[in-house]
mmCIF file of C-alpha atoms in Angstrom:
data_model
loop_
_atom_site.group_PDB
_atom_site.id
_atom_site.type_symbol
_atom_site.label_atom_id
_atom_site.label_comp_id
_atom_site.label_asym_id
_atom_site.label_seq_id
_atom_site.Cartn_x
_atom_site.Cartn_y
_atom_site.Cartn_z
ATOM 1 C CA MET A 24 13.571 -85.005 33.216
ATOM 2 C CA THR A 25 10.760 -82.435 32.334
ATOM 3 C CA VAL A 26 7.376 -82.221 34.652
ATOM 4 C CA THR A 27 4.321 -81.101 32.909
ATOM 5 C CA TRP A 28 2.634 -80.074 36.202
ATOM 6 C CA ARG A 29 -1.049 -81.457 34.946
ATOM 7 C CA HIS A 30 -1.968 -82.342 38.195
ATOM 8 C CA LEU A 31 -1.570 -78.674 39.100
ATOM 9 C CA PRO A 32 -5.016 -76.034 38.944
ATOM 10 C CA ALA A 33 -4.121 -73.515 35.806
ATOM 11 C CA PRO A 34 -2.668 -70.737 37.839
ATOM 12 C CA ALA A 35 -0.479 -72.999 40.391
ATOM 13 C CA ARG A 36 1.018 -75.024 36.887
ATOM 14 C CA GLU A 37 1.575 -71.352 35.374
ATOM 15 C CA ILE A 38 3.647 -70.317 38.523
ATOM 16 C CA ALA A 39 5.625 -73.972 38.383
ATOM 17 C CA VAL A 40 6.613 -73.886 34.384
ATOM 18 C CA ALA A 41 7.563 -70.104 35.156
ATOM 19 C CA ALA A 42 9.782 -70.703 37.845
ATOM 20 C CA SER A 43 11.230 -73.486 36.395
ATOM 21 C CA ALA A 44 12.121 -71.868 33.143
ATOM 22 C CA ALA A 45 13.501 -68.884 35.178
ATOM 23 C CA VAL A 46 15.567 -71.175 37.636
ATOM 24 C CA ALA A 47 16.864 -72.838 35.062
ATOM 25 C CA ALA A 48 18.132 -69.919 33.362
ATOM 26 C CA ALA A 49 19.564 -68.818 36.599
ATOM 27 C CA GLY A 50 21.271 -71.868 37.104
ATOM 28 C CA ALA A 51 22.790 -71.961 33.614
ATOM 29 C CA ARG A 52 23.555 -68.053 33.918
ATOM 30 C CA ASN A 53 22.018 -67.910 30.744
ATOM 31 C CA ALA A 54 20.631 -63.855 30.860
ATOM 32 C CA GLY A 55 18.945 -64.202 27.739
ATOM 33 C CA ALA A 56 16.451 -66.816 28.685
ATOM 34 C CA TYR A 57 16.402 -65.512 32.527
ATOM 35 C CA GLU A 58 14.806 -62.052 31.471
ATOM 36 C CA PRO A 59 11.388 -63.366 29.232
ATOM 37 C CA ALA A 60 11.224 -66.373 31.979
ATOM 38 C CA VAL A 61 11.106 -63.672 34.921
ATOM 39 C CA ASP A 62 8.740 -61.792 32.924
ATOM 40 C CA ARG A 63 6.221 -64.487 32.789
ATOM 41 C CA LEU A 64 7.058 -65.533 36.666
ATOM 42 C CA ALA A 65 6.091 -61.433 37.554
ATOM 43 C CA ALA A 66 3.042 -61.940 35.462
ATOM 44 C CA ALA A 67 2.006 -65.087 37.531
ATOM 45 C CA ASP A 68 -0.350 -64.560 40.654
ATOM 46 C CA ARG A 69 1.112 -65.291 44.306
ATOM 47 C CA ALA A 70 4.249 -66.713 42.668
ATOM 48 C CA GLY A 71 6.298 -64.862 45.656
ATOM 49 C CA LEU A 72 4.258 -66.731 48.165
ATOM 50 C CA VAL A 73 5.442 -70.344 46.185
ATOM 51 C CA LEU A 74 9.179 -69.086 45.875
ATOM 52 C CA GLY A 75 9.024 -67.785 49.328
ATOM 53 C CA GLY A 76 8.087 -71.286 50.280
ATOM 54 C CA VAL A 77 11.007 -72.944 48.032
ATOM 55 C CA VAL A 78 13.503 -70.761 49.643
ATOM 56 C CA ARG A 79 12.841 -71.411 53.116
ATOM 57 C CA LEU A 80 12.527 -75.053 51.828
ATOM 58 C CA LEU A 81 16.161 -74.837 50.649
ATOM 59 C CA LEU A 82 17.477 -72.839 53.980
ATOM 60 C CA GLU A 83 16.050 -75.294 56.126
ATOM 61 C CA GLU A 84 17.908 -78.531 53.991
ATOM 62 C CA THR A 85 20.852 -76.675 53.758
ATOM 63 C CA HIS A 86 20.946 -75.366 57.405
ATOM 64 C CA PRO A 87 19.833 -77.832 59.474
ATOM 65 C CA ASP A 88 20.772 -76.874 62.812
ATOM 66 C CA GLY A 89 19.097 -73.560 62.008
ATOM 67 C CA LEU A 90 20.401 -70.209 60.419
ATOM 68 C CA ASP A 91 22.355 -67.327 62.423
ATOM 69 C CA GLY A 92 23.225 -63.916 60.815
ATOM 70 C CA ASP A 93 26.193 -65.167 59.911
ATOM 71 C CA ASP A 94 24.668 -67.907 57.805
ATOM 72 C CA VAL A 95 22.343 -65.105 56.514
ATOM 73 C CA ARG A 96 25.151 -62.800 55.536
ATOM 74 C CA GLN A 97 26.899 -66.000 53.812
ATOM 75 C CA VAL A 98 23.949 -66.912 51.283
ATOM 76 C CA LEU A 99 23.316 -63.131 50.374
ATOM 77 C CA GLU A 100 26.880 -63.102 49.820
ATOM 78 C CA GLY A 101 27.499 -65.803 47.750
ATOM 79 C CA CYS A 102 24.222 -65.665 45.757
ATOM 80 C CA VAL A 103 25.269 -61.595 44.784
ATOM 81 C CA ARG A 104 29.016 -62.860 44.181
ATOM 82 C CA GLU A 105 27.476 -65.563 41.524
ATOM 83 C CA VAL A 106 24.915 -63.579 40.455
ATOM 84 C CA ALA A 107 26.778 -60.176 39.492
ATOM 85 C CA PRO A 108 28.846 -61.350 36.447
ATOM 86 C CA TRP A 109 25.880 -62.345 34.500
ATOM 87 C CA HIS A 110 23.071 -60.483 35.824
ATOM 88 C CA ALA A 111 24.582 -56.720 36.834
ATOM 89 C CA ASP A 112 20.934 -55.682 37.969
ATOM 90 C CA VAL A 113 20.958 -57.881 40.927
ATOM 91 C CA ASP A 114 19.798 -56.041 44.167
ATOM 92 C CA PRO A 115 21.239 -57.439 47.498
ATOM 93 C CA HIS A 116 18.765 -55.585 49.393
ATOM 94 C CA VAL A 117 15.553 -57.701 47.424
ATOM 95 C CA LEU A 118 17.468 -60.583 48.053
ATOM 96 C CA LEU A 119 17.632 -60.213 51.820
ATOM 97 C CA VAL A 120 13.766 -59.258 51.859
ATOM 98 C CA LEU A 121 13.600 -62.446 50.430
ATOM 99 C CA LEU A 122 15.316 -64.023 52.592
ATOM 100 C CA ALA A 123 14.180 -62.505 55.495
ATOM 101 C CA SER A 124 10.516 -63.062 54.308
ATOM 102 C CA SER A 125 10.902 -66.721 53.894
ATOM 103 C CA LEU A 126 12.150 -67.225 57.214
ATOM 104 C CA GLY A 127 9.112 -65.152 58.558
ATOM 105 C CA VAL A 128 11.118 -62.610 60.289
ATOM 106 C CA TYR A 129 9.856 -59.742 58.125
ATOM 107 C CA ASP A 130 6.527 -58.812 56.382
ATOM 108 C CA PRO A 131 7.016 -56.752 53.159
ATOM 109 C CA GLY A 132 3.632 -55.786 53.520
ATOM 110 C CA ASP A 133 3.703 -53.950 56.167
ATOM 111 C CA ASP A 134 6.663 -51.749 54.773
ATOM 112 C CA GLU A 135 5.760 -49.200 51.991
ATOM 113 C CA ALA A 136 9.295 -49.695 50.791
ATOM 114 C CA ALA A 137 9.342 -53.157 50.180
ATOM 115 C CA PRO A 138 10.203 -54.637 46.703
ATOM 116 C CA GLY A 139 7.095 -55.500 44.763
ATOM 117 C CA PRO A 140 6.271 -58.881 42.964
ATOM 118 C CA ALA A 141 7.737 -57.762 39.522
ATOM 119 C CA ALA A 142 11.186 -57.129 41.634
ATOM 120 C CA ILE A 143 10.490 -60.558 43.840
ATOM 121 C CA ALA A 144 9.822 -62.220 40.463
ATOM 122 C CA ARG A 145 13.367 -61.115 39.182
ATOM 123 C CA HIS A 146 15.470 -61.922 41.972
ATOM 124 C CA ALA A 147 13.947 -65.404 44.109
ATOM 125 C CA PRO A 148 14.652 -67.769 41.044
ATOM 126 C CA LEU A 149 18.603 -66.164 41.842
ATOM 127 C CA LEU A 150 18.552 -67.243 45.361
ATOM 128 C CA VAL A 151 16.700 -70.492 44.443
ATOM 129 C CA ALA A 152 19.530 -71.414 41.987
ATOM 130 C CA HIS A 153 22.110 -70.924 44.132
ATOM 131 C CA LEU A 154 20.637 -72.715 47.045
ATOM 132 C CA LEU A 155 20.047 -75.195 44.802
ATOM 133 C CA ALA A 156 23.506 -76.014 43.622
ATOM 134 C CA VAL A 157 24.209 -77.231 47.342
ATOM 135 C CA THR A 158 21.667 -79.410 47.241
ATOM 136 C CA GLY A 159 22.179 -81.274 44.276
ATOM 137 C CA ARG A 160 18.460 -82.068 44.348
ATOM 138 C CA PRO A 161 15.937 -80.780 41.407
ATOM 139 C CA LEU A 162 13.643 -77.824 42.027
ATOM 140 C CA GLU A 163 10.386 -79.928 41.091
ATOM 141 C CA SER A 164 10.324 -81.638 44.610
ATOM 142 C CA TYR A 165 10.800 -78.047 46.414
ATOM 143 C CA LEU A 166 8.057 -76.997 44.607
ATOM 144 C CA THR A 167 5.880 -79.627 44.924
ATOM 145 C CA ALA A 168 6.329 -79.079 48.543
ATOM 146 C CA ALA A 169 5.741 -75.313 48.528
ATOM 147 C CA PHE A 170 2.554 -75.909 46.363
ATOM 148 C CA ALA A 171 1.396 -78.194 49.198
ATOM 149 C CA GLU A 172 2.252 -76.136 52.252
ATOM 150 C CA VAL A 173 0.567 -73.083 50.156
ATOM 151 C CA ALA A 174 -2.667 -75.686 49.987
ATOM 152 C CA ARG A 175 -2.529 -76.646 53.520
ATOM 153 C CA THR A 176 -2.218 -73.247 54.362
ATOM 154 C CA GLU A 177 -5.522 -72.033 52.331
ATOM 155 C CA LEU A 178 -7.331 -75.102 53.892
ATOM 156 C CA HIS A 179 -6.756 -73.964 57.266
ATOM 157 C CA ASP A 180 -7.597 -70.429 57.043
#
């Protein structure tokens, strides 16, 4: 099933289309399709915010009793092991920042050494694809929920 995302404003639609392509390429372990997809994602403003929401939703679903340090380590190690054979540039530190940020225990805005938007765009789809494999559900439902959460937050700020 292909989702057009026509109901979203143009900037959000660009994030949704780019994220869908990048996560699909990551899930298929297709390095040739992954690179242009993450380049497009990196150019989309606020893509990291949306993908962080997707990661949080996936973590909540895959760990309904909460996460501890061992759970975070298992997710991180599992993702790196799965990705490294086809994407040698995977950086475990960036994945850890993504995990910690999505859980609200780390604010990369306060850290000069934090990975930038391009690094986030290159790694978030890897983590999302890894977590999606556990749920068996399509990315679209998580993206829709993440967009709704961003909209709610912006409305109340």
